[in-house]
Short mmCIF file of C-alpha atoms in Angstrom, two decimals:
data_model
loop_
_atom_site.label_atom_id
_atom_site.label_comp_id
_atom_site.label_asym_id
_atom_site.label_seq_id
_atom_site.Cartn_x
_atom_site.Cartn_y
_atom_site.Cartn_z
CA MET Y 1407 174.05 79.14 138.51
CA LYS Y 1408 173.06 82.77 139.08
CA GLN Y 1409 176.27 83.89 137.35
CA LEU Y 1410 175.48 81.68 134.36
CA ILE Y 1411 172.01 83.21 134.01
CA THR Y 1412 173.47 86.72 134.26
CA PHE Y 1413 176.09 85.85 131.64
CA VAL Y 1414 173.48 84.47 129.22
CA PHE Y 1415 171.34 87.57 129.72
CA LEU Y 1416 174.25 89.90 129.00
CA ILE Y 1417 175.18 87.94 125.89
CA SER Y 1418 171.59 88.10 124.60
CA ILE Y 1419 171.55 91.88 125.09
CA GLY Y 1420 174.74 92.16 123.05
CA ILE Y 1421 173.28 90.03 120.27
CA THR Y 1422 170.15 92.14 119.86
CA SER Y 1423 172.24 95.34 120.02
CA PHE Y 1424 169.15 97.58 120.07
CA ALA Y 1425 169.30 98.51 116.38
CA ALA Y 1426 166.44 100.27 114.61
CA THR Y 1427 165.23 99.40 111.12
CA GLN Y 1428 163.34 101.87 108.94
CA LYS Y 1429 161.57 101.35 105.63
CA VAL Y 1430 161.47 104.30 103.24
CA ASN Y 1431 159.22 104.25 100.17
CA VAL Y 1432 160.89 106.24 97.38
CA ASN Y 1433 159.18 107.64 94.28
CA GLY Y 1434 161.27 108.18 91.16
CA MET Y 1435 163.82 105.43 91.79
CA VAL Y 1436 163.73 103.58 88.46
CA CYS Y 1437 167.23 102.37 87.62
CA ALA Y 1438 170.32 100.83 89.18
CA PHE Y 1439 172.09 104.18 89.02
CA CYS Y 1440 169.24 105.73 91.04
CA ALA Y 1441 169.47 102.97 93.64
CA GLN Y 1442 173.24 103.30 93.92
CA GLY Y 1443 173.03 107.07 94.36
CA ILE Y 1444 170.41 106.83 97.09
CA GLU Y 1445 172.36 104.12 98.91
CA LYS Y 1446 175.54 106.19 98.80
CA SER Y 1447 173.71 109.30 100.06
CA VAL Y 1448 172.05 107.47 102.96
CA LYS Y 1449 175.33 105.88 104.03
CA THR Y 1450 176.72 109.36 104.72
CA ILE Y 1451 174.54 109.51 107.87
CA PRO Y 1452 176.81 108.55 110.81
CA GLN Y 1453 174.23 106.32 112.58
CA VAL Y 1454 173.63 104.15 109.50
CA GLN Y 1455 174.90 100.61 109.89
CA ASP Y 1456 173.56 99.12 106.64
CA VAL Y 1457 171.28 100.00 103.70
CA TYR Y 1458 169.26 97.69 101.46
CA VAL Y 1459 167.75 99.14 98.27
CA ASN Y 1460 164.93 97.31 96.48
CA LEU Y 1461 164.58 98.81 93.02
CA GLU Y 1462 161.58 96.70 91.96
CA GLU Y 1463 159.46 97.61 94.99
CA HIS Y 1464 160.81 101.20 95.22
CA PHE Y 1465 161.91 101.15 98.84
CA ILE Y 1466 165.04 101.24 100.96
CA ILE Y 1467 165.69 99.73 104.36
CA ILE Y 1468 167.98 101.54 106.76
CA ALA Y 1469 169.52 99.83 109.80
CA THR Y 1470 171.03 102.09 112.42
CA ASN Y 1471 173.52 101.58 115.22
CA ASP Y 1472 171.00 102.61 117.88
CA ASP Y 1473 167.35 102.03 118.73
CA GLN Y 1474 166.29 105.58 117.80
CA GLY Y 1475 166.60 105.39 114.03
CA ILE Y 1476 167.12 108.42 111.82
CA PRO Y 1477 164.71 111.35 112.10
CA ASP Y 1478 162.21 111.40 109.21
CA LYS Y 1479 163.22 114.97 108.40
CA THR Y 1480 166.86 113.91 107.88
CA ILE Y 1481 165.91 110.98 105.64
CA LYS Y 1482 163.54 113.12 103.57
CA SER Y 1483 166.16 115.83 103.16
CA ILE Y 1484 168.79 113.40 101.87
CA ILE Y 1485 166.41 111.63 99.48
CA ILE Y 1486 164.96 114.89 98.14
CA ASP Y 1487 168.46 116.36 97.72
CA ALA Y 1488 169.33 113.27 95.68
CA GLY Y 1489 166.41 114.08 93.36
CA TYR Y 1490 163.69 111.70 94.56
CA ASP Y 1491 160.48 111.89 96.57
CA VAL Y 1492 159.68 110.13 99.83
CA ALA Y 1493 156.26 108.45 99.83
CA GLY Y 1494 156.49 107.22 103.42
CA ILE Y 1495 158.78 106.26 106.28
CA GLU Y 1496 158.05 103.65 108.94
CA MET Y 1497 159.84 101.70 111.63
CA ILE Y 1498 159.70 97.96 110.99
CA SER Y 1499 160.35 95.02 113.28
CA ASP Y 1500 162.25 92.91 110.73
CA SER Y 1501 166.01 93.13 110.55
CA ILE Y 1502 167.64 94.35 107.38
CA SER Y 1503 169.00 90.86 106.70
CA ALA Y 1504 165.50 89.35 107.01
CA VAL Y 1505 164.11 91.86 104.50
CA ARG Y 1506 167.06 91.29 102.17
CA ASP Y 1507 166.54 87.51 102.34
CA GLN Y 1508 162.80 87.85 101.72
CA TYR Y 1509 163.15 89.91 98.55
CA GLU Y 1510 166.27 88.33 97.10
CA LYS Y 1511 164.67 84.87 97.12
CA LYS Y 1512 161.88 86.00 94.77
#
């Protein structure tokens, strides 16, 4: 029984995988070309696992492979180099798939 509990615990750790999710509010992102360019730029960061861009609400969600996330300075640099402004960056508790589902159902 103890081995079963240990096994279930280890499986649950693997499922959560300690990923970080960050929301970045972007000023100046007004078209699909803008969104595509930002997504492509952010995906160049090695820790990035997935990116969701919401053009209507002017934000992007970044999921990373670790629980640390990407330093704000790195995100700002990439977005500014792409020609846009960063209005804010925050860690969020929702997964990228939950955010994607929430906004794509509207």
